[in-house]
PDB file of N, CA and C in Angstrom:
ATOM      1  N   MET A   1     -18.959-207.030 -67.084  1.00  0.00           N
ATOM      2  CA  MET A   1     -20.115-207.747 -66.600  1.00  0.00           C
ATOM      3  C   MET A   1     -21.217-207.620 -67.651  1.00  0.00           C
ATOM      4  N   TRP A   2     -21.918-208.719 -67.912  1.00  0.00           N
ATOM      5  CA  TRP A   2     -23.013-208.749 -68.862  1.00  0.00           C
ATOM      6  C   TRP A   2     -24.327-208.590 -68.133  1.00  0.00           C
ATOM      7  N   LEU A   3     -25.180-207.785 -68.682  1.00  0.00           N
ATOM      8  CA  LEU A   3     -26.504-207.590 -68.113  1.00  0.00           C
ATOM      9  C   LEU A   3     -27.520-207.924 -69.192  1.00  0.00           C
ATOM     10  N   LEU A   4     -28.303-208.945 -68.951  1.00  0.00           N
ATOM     11  CA  LEU A   4     -29.310-209.362 -69.919  1.00  0.00           C
ATOM     12  C   LEU A   4     -30.674-208.919 -69.444  1.00  0.00           C
ATOM     13  N   VAL A   5     -31.400-208.261 -70.325  1.00  0.00           N
ATOM     14  CA  VAL A   5     -32.748-207.797 -70.002  1.00  0.00           C
ATOM     15  C   VAL A   5     -33.707-208.424 -71.002  1.00  0.00           C
ATOM     16  N   ALA A   6     -34.648-209.193 -70.508  1.00  0.00           N
ATOM     17  CA  ALA A   6     -35.640-209.810 -71.375  1.00  0.00           C
ATOM     18  C   ALA A   6     -36.836-208.870 -71.499  1.00  0.00           C
ATOM     19  N   ARG A   7     -37.155-208.530 -72.739  1.00  0.00           N
ATOM     20  CA  ARG A   7     -38.302-207.663 -72.967  1.00  0.00           C
ATOM     21  C   ARG A   7     -39.576-208.493 -73.006  1.00  0.00           C
ATOM     22  N   GLU A   8     -40.636-207.897 -72.559  1.00  0.00           N
ATOM     23  CA  GLU A   8     -41.926-208.560 -72.609  1.00  0.00           C
ATOM     24  C   GLU A   8     -42.457-208.503 -74.040  1.00  0.00           C
ATOM     25  N   ALA A   9     -43.091-209.590 -74.476  1.00  0.00           N
ATOM     26  CA  ALA A   9     -43.643-209.636 -75.827  1.00  0.00           C
ATOM     27  C   ALA A   9     -44.773-208.616 -75.950  1.00  0.00           C
ATOM     28  N   PRO A  10     -44.876-207.952 -77.111  1.00  0.00           N
ATOM     29  CA  PRO A  10     -45.979-206.989 -77.284  1.00  0.00           C
ATOM     30  C   PRO A  10     -47.314-207.719 -77.260  1.00  0.00           C
ATOM     31  N   PRO A  11     -48.360-207.031 -76.858  1.00  0.00           N
ATOM     32  CA  PRO A  11     -49.671-207.686 -76.821  1.00  0.00           C
ATOM     33  C   PRO A  11     -50.152-208.024 -78.230  1.00  0.00           C
ATOM     34  N   ASP A  12     -51.081-208.965 -78.298  1.00  0.00           N
ATOM     35  CA  ASP A  12     -51.644-209.346 -79.587  1.00  0.00           C
ATOM     36  C   ASP A  12     -52.366-208.165 -80.225  1.00  0.00           C
ATOM     37  N   ALA A  13     -52.254-208.079 -81.536  1.00  0.00           N
ATOM     38  CA  ALA A  13     -52.932-207.012 -82.270  1.00  0.00           C
ATOM     39  C   ALA A  13     -54.428-207.297 -82.286  1.00  0.00           C
ATOM     40  N   PRO A  14     -55.246-206.272 -82.204  1.00  0.00           N
ATOM     41  CA  PRO A  14     -56.696-206.500 -82.233  1.00  0.00           C
ATOM     42  C   PRO A  14     -57.136-206.994 -83.614  1.00  0.00           C
ATOM     43  N   PHE A  15     -58.140-207.858 -83.611  1.00  0.00           N
ATOM     44  CA  PHE A  15     -58.657-208.389 -84.872  1.00  0.00           C
ATOM     45  C   PHE A  15     -59.819-207.528 -85.351  1.00  0.00           C
ATOM     46  N   TRP A  16     -59.870-207.270 -86.640  1.00  0.00           N
ATOM     47  CA  TRP A  16     -60.979-206.581 -87.267  1.00  0.00           C
ATOM     48  C   TRP A  16     -61.153-207.155 -88.668  1.00  0.00           C
ATOM     49  N   PRO A  17     -62.352-207.072 -89.214  1.00  0.00           N
ATOM     50  CA  PRO A  17     -62.603-207.657 -90.542  1.00  0.00           C
ATOM     51  C   PRO A  17     -61.711-207.007 -91.607  1.00  0.00           C
ATOM     52  N   GLY A  18     -61.111-207.827 -92.432  1.00  0.00           N
ATOM     53  CA  GLY A  18     -60.241-207.326 -93.483  1.00  0.00           C
ATOM     54  C   GLY A  18     -58.785-207.237 -93.079  1.00  0.00           C
ATOM     55  N   ARG A  19     -58.466-207.527 -91.844  1.00  0.00           N
ATOM     56  CA  ARG A  19     -57.082-207.417 -91.369  1.00  0.00           C
ATOM     57  C   ARG A  19     -56.162-208.384 -92.108  1.00  0.00           C
ATOM     58  N   HIS A  20     -56.624-209.610 -92.362  1.00  0.00           N
ATOM     59  CA  HIS A  20     -55.787-210.587 -93.053  1.00  0.00           C
ATOM     60  C   HIS A  20     -55.433-210.111 -94.463  1.00  0.00           C
ATOM     61  N   LEU A  21     -56.406-209.582 -95.174  1.00  0.00           N
ATOM     62  CA  LEU A  21     -56.166-209.133 -96.544  1.00  0.00           C
ATOM     63  C   LEU A  21     -55.216-207.937 -96.576  1.00  0.00           C
ATOM     64  N   LEU A  22     -55.471-206.940 -95.742  1.00  0.00           N
ATOM     65  CA  LEU A  22     -54.587-205.761 -95.725  1.00  0.00           C
ATOM     66  C   LEU A  22     -53.187-206.120 -95.235  1.00  0.00           C
ATOM     67  N   ALA A  23     -53.098-207.038 -94.288  1.00  0.00           N
ATOM     68  CA  ALA A  23     -51.784-207.466 -93.806  1.00  0.00           C
ATOM     69  C   ALA A  23     -51.015-208.181 -94.910  1.00  0.00           C
ATOM     70  N   ALA A  24     -51.702-209.009 -95.695  1.00  0.00           N
ATOM     71  CA  ALA A  24     -51.040-209.704 -96.799  1.00  0.00           C
ATOM     72  C   ALA A  24     -50.547-208.712 -97.850  1.00  0.00           C
ATOM     73  N   VAL A  25     -51.350-207.714 -98.165  1.00  0.00           N
ATOM     74  CA  VAL A  25     -50.933-206.692 -99.131  1.00  0.00           C
ATOM     75  C   VAL A  25     -49.737-205.914 -98.590  1.00  0.00           C
ATOM     76  N   ASP A  26     -49.785-205.529 -97.327  1.00  0.00           N
ATOM     77  CA  ASP A  26     -48.688-204.798 -96.696  1.00  0.00           C
ATOM     78  C   ASP A  26     -47.424-205.652 -96.658  1.00  0.00           C
ATOM     79  N   ALA A  27     -47.577-206.938 -96.387  1.00  0.00           N
ATOM     80  CA  ALA A  27     -46.426-207.831 -96.277  1.00  0.00           C
ATOM     81  C   ALA A  27     -45.715-208.023 -97.611  1.00  0.00           C
ATOM     82  N   VAL A  28     -46.463-208.016 -98.697  1.00  0.00           N
ATOM     83  CA  VAL A  28     -45.864-208.239-100.014  1.00  0.00           C
ATOM     84  C   VAL A  28     -45.406-206.928-100.648  1.00  0.00           C
ATOM     85  N   LEU A  29     -46.104-205.843-100.356  1.00  0.00           N
ATOM     86  CA  LEU A  29     -45.832-204.564-101.009  1.00  0.00           C
ATOM     87  C   LEU A  29     -44.447-204.008-100.683  1.00  0.00           C
ATOM     88  N   TRP A  30     -44.047-204.010 -99.434  1.00  0.00           N
ATOM     89  CA  TRP A  30     -42.773-203.387 -99.055  1.00  0.00           C
ATOM     90  C   TRP A  30     -41.550-204.090 -99.639  1.00  0.00           C
ATOM     91  N   PRO A  31     -41.458-205.423 -99.567  1.00  0.00           N
ATOM     92  CA  PRO A  31     -40.313-206.058-100.247  1.00  0.00           C
ATOM     93  C   PRO A  31     -40.329-205.838-101.759  1.00  0.00           C
ATOM     94  N   LEU A  32     -41.533-205.806-102.352  1.00  0.00           N
ATOM     95  CA  LEU A  32     -41.633-205.544-103.781  1.00  0.00           C
ATOM     96  C   LEU A  32     -41.131-204.137-104.118  1.00  0.00           C
ATOM     97  N   LEU A  33     -41.438-203.174-103.266  1.00  0.00           N
ATOM     98  CA  LEU A  33     -40.938-201.808-103.491  1.00  0.00           C
ATOM     99  C   LEU A  33     -39.413-201.754-103.408  1.00  0.00           C
ATOM    100  N   TRP A  34     -38.820-202.511-102.479  1.00  0.00           N
ATOM    101  CA  TRP A  34     -37.357-202.545-102.383  1.00  0.00           C
ATOM    102  C   TRP A  34     -36.745-203.126-103.655  1.00  0.00           C
ATOM    103  N   VAL A  35     -37.353-204.173-104.190  1.00  0.00           N
ATOM    104  CA  VAL A  35     -36.850-204.766-105.433  1.00  0.00           C
ATOM    105  C   VAL A  35     -36.973-203.759-106.575  1.00  0.00           C
ATOM    106  N   MET A  36     -38.085-203.043-106.636  1.00  0.00           N
ATOM    107  CA  MET A  36     -38.277-202.054-107.699  1.00  0.00           C
ATOM    108  C   MET A  36     -37.265-200.913-107.589  1.00  0.00           C
ATOM    109  N   VAL A  37     -36.987-200.470-106.375  1.00  0.00           N
ATOM    110  CA  VAL A  37     -36.020-199.376-106.180  1.00  0.00           C
ATOM    111  C   VAL A  37     -34.635-199.805-106.634  1.00  0.00           C
ATOM    112  N   PHE A  38     -34.215-201.006-106.262  1.00  0.00           N
ATOM    113  CA  PHE A  38     -32.875-201.450-106.636  1.00  0.00           C
ATOM    114  C   PHE A  38     -32.780-201.833-108.108  1.00  0.00           C
ATOM    115  N   SER A  39     -33.878-202.259-108.715  1.00  0.00           N
ATOM    116  CA  SER A  39     -33.817-202.594-110.140  1.00  0.00           C
ATOM    117  C   SER A  39     -33.845-201.346-111.017  1.00  0.00           C
ATOM    118  N   ALA A  40     -34.332-200.230-110.490  1.00  0.00           N
ATOM    119  CA  ALA A  40     -34.386-198.982-111.257  1.00  0.00           C
ATOM    120  C   ALA A  40     -33.194-198.067-110.963  1.00  0.00           C
ATOM    121  N   ALA A  41     -32.141-198.613-110.387  1.00  0.00           N
ATOM    122  CA  ALA A  41     -30.963-197.802-110.067  1.00  0.00           C
ATOM    123  C   ALA A  41     -30.320-197.294-111.359  1.00  0.00           C
ATOM    124  N   PRO A  42     -29.837-196.055-111.350  1.00  0.00           N
ATOM    125  CA  PRO A  42     -29.261-195.495-112.572  1.00  0.00           C
ATOM    126  C   PRO A  42     -27.918-196.128-112.950  1.00  0.00           C
ATOM    127  N   ALA A  43     -27.198-196.641-111.981  1.00  0.00           N
ATOM    128  CA  ALA A  43     -25.904-197.267-112.255  1.00  0.00           C
ATOM    129  C   ALA A  43     -26.032-198.780-112.062  1.00  0.00           C
ATOM    130  N   PRO A  44     -25.190-199.556-112.743  1.00  0.00           N
ATOM    131  CA  PRO A  44     -25.248-201.005-112.549  1.00  0.00           C
ATOM    132  C   PRO A  44     -24.913-201.367-111.094  1.00  0.00           C
ATOM    133  N   MET A  45     -25.696-202.276-110.545  1.00  0.00           N
ATOM    134  CA  MET A  45     -25.546-202.629-109.132  1.00  0.00           C
ATOM    135  C   MET A  45     -24.631-203.824-108.915  1.00  0.00           C
ATOM    136  N   GLY A  46     -24.318-204.563-109.952  1.00  0.00           N
ATOM    137  CA  GLY A  46     -23.454-205.730-109.799  1.00  0.00           C
ATOM    138  C   GLY A  46     -24.157-206.824-109.012  1.00  0.00           C
ATOM    139  N   VAL A  47     -23.508-207.294-107.985  1.00  0.00           N
ATOM    140  CA  VAL A  47     -24.044-208.384-107.167  1.00  0.00           C
ATOM    141  C   VAL A  47     -25.079-207.880-106.161  1.00  0.00           C
ATOM    142  N   VAL A  48     -25.055-206.608-105.852  1.00  0.00           N
ATOM    143  CA  VAL A  48     -25.931-206.063-104.818  1.00  0.00           C
ATOM    144  C   VAL A  48     -27.401-206.163-105.215  1.00  0.00           C
ATOM    145  N   GLY A  49     -27.736-205.914-106.458  1.00  0.00           N
ATOM    146  CA  GLY A  49     -29.125-205.973-106.912  1.00  0.00           C
ATOM    147  C   GLY A  49     -29.766-207.335-106.715  1.00  0.00           C
ATOM    148  N   PRO A  50     -29.154-208.416-107.248  1.00  0.00           N
ATOM    149  CA  PRO A  50     -29.731-209.742-107.021  1.00  0.00           C
ATOM    150  C   PRO A  50     -29.727-210.153-105.544  1.00  0.00           C
ATOM    151  N   PHE A  51     -28.731-209.712-104.785  1.00  0.00           N
ATOM    152  CA  PHE A  51     -28.672-210.039-103.363  1.00  0.00           C
ATOM    153  C   PHE A  51     -29.828-209.379-102.612  1.00  0.00           C
ATOM    154  N   VAL A  52     -30.080-208.108-102.891  1.00  0.00           N
ATOM    155  CA  VAL A  52     -31.201-207.410-102.258  1.00  0.00           C
ATOM    156  C   VAL A  52     -32.525-208.036-102.688  1.00  0.00           C
ATOM    157  N   SER A  53     -32.623-208.435-103.954  1.00  0.00           N
ATOM    158  CA  SER A  53     -33.843-209.086-104.429  1.00  0.00           C
ATOM    159  C   SER A  53     -34.085-210.400-103.701  1.00  0.00           C
ATOM    160  N   ALA A  54     -33.037-211.182-103.502  1.00  0.00           N
ATOM    161  CA  ALA A  54     -33.186-212.452-102.788  1.00  0.00           C
ATOM    162  C   ALA A  54     -33.571-212.220-101.332  1.00  0.00           C
ATOM    163  N   LEU A  55     -32.941-211.240-100.690  1.00  0.00           N
ATOM    164  CA  LEU A  55     -33.305-210.931 -99.301  1.00  0.00           C
ATOM    165  C   LEU A  55     -34.734-210.421 -99.205  1.00  0.00           C
ATOM    166  N   ALA A  56     -35.147-209.615-100.169  1.00  0.00           N
ATOM    167  CA  ALA A  56     -36.519-209.102-100.175  1.00  0.00           C
ATOM    168  C   ALA A  56     -37.512-210.235-100.387  1.00  0.00           C
ATOM    169  N   LEU A  57     -37.177-211.198-101.226  1.00  0.00           N
ATOM    170  CA  LEU A  57     -38.054-212.345-101.432  1.00  0.00           C
ATOM    171  C   LEU A  57     -38.207-213.148-100.147  1.00  0.00           C
ATOM    172  N   LEU A  58     -37.096-213.405 -99.470  1.00  0.00           N
ATOM    173  CA  LEU A  58     -37.167-214.137 -98.200  1.00  0.00           C
ATOM    174  C   LEU A  58     -37.942-213.355 -97.142  1.00  0.00           C
ATOM    175  N   ALA A  59     -37.693-212.059 -97.076  1.00  0.00           N
ATOM    176  CA  ALA A  59     -38.423-211.233 -96.111  1.00  0.00           C
ATOM    177  C   ALA A  59     -39.903-211.190 -96.442  1.00  0.00           C
ATOM    178  N   GLY A  60     -40.222-211.098 -97.732  1.00  0.00           N
ATOM    179  CA  GLY A  60     -41.617-211.075 -98.151  1.00  0.00           C
ATOM    180  C   GLY A  60     -42.345-212.363 -97.814  1.00  0.00           C
ATOM    181  N   LEU A  61     -41.682-213.497 -98.015  1.00  0.00           N
ATOM    182  CA  LEU A  61     -42.299-214.779 -97.666  1.00  0.00           C
ATOM    183  C   LEU A  61     -42.507-214.906 -96.158  1.00  0.00           C
ATOM    184  N   SER A  62     -41.529-214.474 -95.392  1.00  0.00           N
ATOM    185  CA  SER A  62     -41.660-214.516 -93.934  1.00  0.00           C
ATOM    186  C   SER A  62     -42.788-213.603 -93.458  1.00  0.00           C
ATOM    187  N   ARG A  63     -42.844-212.415 -94.024  1.00  0.00           N
ATOM    188  CA  ARG A  63     -43.894-211.466 -93.648  1.00  0.00           C
ATOM    189  C   ARG A  63     -45.268-211.952 -94.077  1.00  0.00           C
ATOM    190  N   LEU A  64     -45.345-212.572 -95.262  1.00  0.00           N
ATOM    191  CA  LEU A  64     -46.626-213.101 -95.732  1.00  0.00           C
ATOM    192  C   LEU A  64     -47.107-214.235 -94.836  1.00  0.00           C
ATOM    193  N   HIS A  65     -46.193-215.077 -94.401  1.00  0.00           N
ATOM    194  CA  HIS A  65     -46.564-216.142 -93.464  1.00  0.00           C
ATOM    195  C   HIS A  65     -47.123-215.552 -92.177  1.00  0.00           C
ATOM    196  N   ARG A  66     -46.438-214.556 -91.644  1.00  0.00           N
ATOM    197  CA  ARG A  66     -46.901-213.927 -90.406  1.00  0.00           C
ATOM    198  C   ARG A  66     -48.230-213.210 -90.618  1.00  0.00           C
ATOM    199  N   ALA A  67     -48.400-212.588 -91.777  1.00  0.00           N
ATOM    200  CA  ALA A  67     -49.634-211.839 -92.051  1.00  0.00           C
ATOM    201  C   ALA A  67     -50.843-212.759 -92.183  1.00  0.00           C
ATOM    202  N   LEU A  68     -50.642-213.936 -92.751  1.00  0.00           N
ATOM    203  CA  LEU A  68     -51.778-214.820 -92.993  1.00  0.00           C
ATOM    204  C   LEU A  68     -52.034-215.809 -91.861  1.00  0.00           C
ATOM    205  N   TRP A  69     -50.974-216.385 -91.296  1.00  0.00           N
ATOM    206  CA  TRP A  69     -51.172-217.465 -90.335  1.00  0.00           C
ATOM    207  C   TRP A  69     -50.892-217.084 -88.889  1.00  0.00           C
ATOM    208  N   VAL A  70     -50.144-216.038 -88.665  1.00  0.00           N
ATOM    209  CA  VAL A  70     -49.874-215.576 -87.295  1.00  0.00           C
ATOM    210  C   VAL A  70     -50.258-214.100 -87.240  1.00  0.00           C
ATOM    211  N   ASN A  71     -51.460-213.817 -87.679  1.00  0.00           N
ATOM    212  CA  ASN A  71     -51.894-212.442 -87.888  1.00  0.00           C
ATOM    213  C   ASN A  71     -51.918-211.626 -86.605  1.00  0.00           C
ATOM    214  N   HIS A  72     -52.129-212.258 -85.472  1.00  0.00           N
ATOM    215  CA  HIS A  72     -52.160-211.501 -84.220  1.00  0.00           C
ATOM    216  C   HIS A  72     -50.788-210.946 -83.854  1.00  0.00           C
ATOM    217  N   ARG A  73     -49.724-211.413 -84.512  1.00  0.00           N
ATOM    218  CA  ARG A  73     -48.365-210.906 -84.276  1.00  0.00           C
ATOM    219  C   ARG A  73     -47.865-209.984 -85.380  1.00  0.00           C
ATOM    220  N   TYR A  74     -48.668-209.773 -86.426  1.00  0.00           N
ATOM    221  CA  TYR A  74     -48.225-208.943 -87.547  1.00  0.00           C
ATOM    222  C   TYR A  74     -48.434-207.468 -87.230  1.00  0.00           C
ATOM    223  N   ARG A  75     -47.421-206.667 -87.477  1.00  0.00           N
ATOM    224  CA  ARG A  75     -47.503-205.217 -87.319  1.00  0.00           C
ATOM    225  C   ARG A  75     -47.375-204.579 -88.700  1.00  0.00           C
ATOM    226  N   PHE A  76     -48.221-203.622 -89.001  1.00  0.00           N
ATOM    227  CA  PHE A  76     -48.250-202.999 -90.318  1.00  0.00           C
ATOM    228  C   PHE A  76     -47.053-202.068 -90.511  1.00  0.00           C
ATOM    229  N   THR A  77     -46.288-202.325 -91.560  1.00  0.00           N
ATOM    230  CA  THR A  77     -45.130-201.492 -91.890  1.00  0.00           C
ATOM    231  C   THR A  77     -45.585-200.141 -92.416  1.00  0.00           C
ATOM    232  N   THR A  78     -46.655-200.135 -93.202  1.00  0.00           N
ATOM    233  CA  THR A  78     -47.153-198.877 -93.764  1.00  0.00           C
ATOM    234  C   THR A  78     -47.572-197.919 -92.652  1.00  0.00           C
ATOM    235  N   TRP A  79     -48.192-198.436 -91.617  1.00  0.00           N
ATOM    236  CA  TRP A  79     -48.612-197.593 -90.497  1.00  0.00           C
ATOM    237  C   TRP A  79     -47.400-197.032 -89.768  1.00  0.00           C
ATOM    238  N   ARG A  80     -46.392-197.862 -89.558  1.00  0.00           N
ATOM    239  CA  ARG A  80     -45.204-197.410 -88.827  1.00  0.00           C
ATOM    240  C   ARG A  80     -44.452-196.331 -89.596  1.00  0.00           C
ATOM    241  N   TRP A  81     -44.126-196.585 -90.854  1.00  0.00           N
ATOM    242  CA  TRP A  81     -43.341-195.635 -91.617  1.00  0.00           C
ATOM    243  C   TRP A  81     -44.192-194.506 -92.191  1.00  0.00           C
ATOM    244  N   GLY A  82     -45.491-194.740 -92.324  1.00  0.00           N
ATOM    245  CA  GLY A  82     -46.380-193.678 -92.781  1.00  0.00           C
ATOM    246  C   GLY A  82     -46.431-192.523 -91.792  1.00  0.00           C
ATOM    247  N   ARG A  83     -46.402-192.851 -90.511  1.00  0.00           N
ATOM    248  CA  ARG A  83     -46.372-191.783 -89.500  1.00  0.00           C
ATOM    249  C   ARG A  83     -45.087-190.977 -89.587  1.00  0.00           C
ATOM    250  N   VAL A  84     -43.964-191.648 -89.798  1.00  0.00           N
ATOM    251  CA  VAL A  84     -42.675-190.942 -89.910  1.00  0.00           C
ATOM    252  C   VAL A  84     -42.688-190.011 -91.124  1.00  0.00           C
ATOM    253  N   VAL A  85     -43.159-190.517 -92.250  1.00  0.00           N
ATOM    254  CA  VAL A  85     -43.221-189.701 -93.472  1.00  0.00           C
ATOM    255  C   VAL A  85     -44.184-188.534 -93.284  1.00  0.00           C
ATOM    256  N   ALA A  86     -45.313-188.764 -92.627  1.00  0.00           N
ATOM    257  CA  ALA A  86     -46.280-187.682 -92.397  1.00  0.00           C
ATOM    258  C   ALA A  86     -45.670-186.583 -91.529  1.00  0.00           C
ATOM    259  N   VAL A  87     -44.929-186.951 -90.503  1.00  0.00           N
ATOM    260  CA  VAL A  87     -44.282-185.949 -89.647  1.00  0.00           C
ATOM    261  C   VAL A  87     -43.243-185.163 -90.444  1.00  0.00           C
ATOM    262  N   LEU A  88     -42.451-185.854 -91.270  1.00  0.00           N
ATOM    263  CA  LEU A  88     -41.455-185.152 -92.080  1.00  0.00           C
ATOM    264  C   LEU A  88     -42.113-184.206 -93.088  1.00  0.00           C
ATOM    265  N   LEU A  89     -43.212-184.644 -93.705  1.00  0.00           N
ATOM    266  CA  LEU A  89     -43.931-183.760 -94.620  1.00  0.00           C
ATOM    267  C   LEU A  89     -44.507-182.550 -93.899  1.00  0.00           C
ATOM    268  N   LEU A  90     -45.022-182.760 -92.707  1.00  0.00           N
ATOM    269  CA  LEU A  90     -45.563-181.656 -91.930  1.00  0.00           C
ATOM    270  C   LEU A  90     -44.466-180.657 -91.562  1.00  0.00           C
ATOM    271  N   VAL A  91     -43.306-181.147 -91.140  1.00  0.00           N
ATOM    272  CA  VAL A  91     -42.185-180.256 -90.801  1.00  0.00           C
ATOM    273  C   VAL A  91     -41.748-179.478 -92.042  1.00  0.00           C
ATOM    274  N   GLY A  92     -41.649-180.158 -93.182  1.00  0.00           N
ATOM    275  CA  GLY A  92     -41.273-179.471 -94.426  1.00  0.00           C
ATOM    276  C   GLY A  92     -42.283-178.418 -94.824  1.00  0.00           C
ATOM    277  N   PHE A  93     -43.582-178.722 -94.667  1.00  0.00           N
ATOM    278  CA  PHE A  93     -44.619-177.753 -95.001  1.00  0.00           C
ATOM    279  C   PHE A  93     -44.540-176.524 -94.098  1.00  0.00           C
ATOM    280  N   VAL A  94     -44.339-176.750 -92.799  1.00  0.00           N
ATOM    281  CA  VAL A  94     -44.228-175.629 -91.865  1.00  0.00           C
ATOM    282  C   VAL A  94     -43.008-174.779 -92.191  1.00  0.00           C
ATOM    283  N   MET A  95     -41.887-175.416 -92.526  1.00  0.00           N
ATOM    284  CA  MET A  95     -40.687-174.650 -92.881  1.00  0.00           C
ATOM    285  C   MET A  95     -40.911-173.828 -94.145  1.00  0.00           C
ATOM    286  N   LYS A  96     -41.614-174.415 -95.121  1.00  0.00           N
ATOM    287  CA  LYS A  96     -41.885-173.680 -96.355  1.00  0.00           C
ATOM    288  C   LYS A  96     -42.795-172.490 -96.093  1.00  0.00           C
ATOM    289  N   VAL A  97     -43.805-172.679 -95.264  1.00  0.00           N
ATOM    290  CA  VAL A  97     -44.718-171.576 -94.934  1.00  0.00           C
ATOM    291  C   VAL A  97     -43.966-170.483 -94.194  1.00  0.00           C
ATOM    292  N   MET A  98     -43.081-170.859 -93.292  1.00  0.00           N
ATOM    293  CA  MET A  98     -42.350-169.856 -92.515  1.00  0.00           C
ATOM    294  C   MET A  98     -41.361-169.071 -93.399  1.00  0.00           C
ATOM    295  N   LEU A  99     -40.825-169.709 -94.435  1.00  0.00           N
ATOM    296  CA  LEU A  99     -39.892-168.998 -95.328  1.00  0.00           C
ATOM    297  C   LEU A  99     -40.626-168.046 -96.269  1.00  0.00           C
ATOM    298  N   VAL A 100     -41.850-168.370 -96.625  1.00  0.00           N
ATOM    299  CA  VAL A 100     -42.634-167.517 -97.531  1.00  0.00           C
ATOM    300  C   VAL A 100     -43.082-166.262 -96.799  1.00  0.00           C
ATOM    301  N   VAL A 101     -43.437-166.384 -95.542  1.00  0.00           N
ATOM    302  CA  VAL A 101     -43.983-165.254 -94.774  1.00  0.00           C
ATOM    303  C   VAL A 101     -42.910-164.297 -94.406  1.00  0.00           C
TER     304      VAL A 101
END
């Protein structure tokens, strides 16, 4: 038996001055970082490198469109993953302090 559950759309993001500019930077920065990571690989990537670059370009264009023209639906990637990285850094710092003591 199939059970389909429709999720409610998230509420619109609050507007504040500068949101469009920061959203555009965030939208372009992450796909660009993926291209840089795959282009700096120590071993030849073959077809995977250009494929990831093409996907990153398409994702970047889609994200830029959402950041500029549908800004109330754009969610910041840096904010989402920045929290994860901050928690991991905090856990690592606590572990290091506990090993020194």
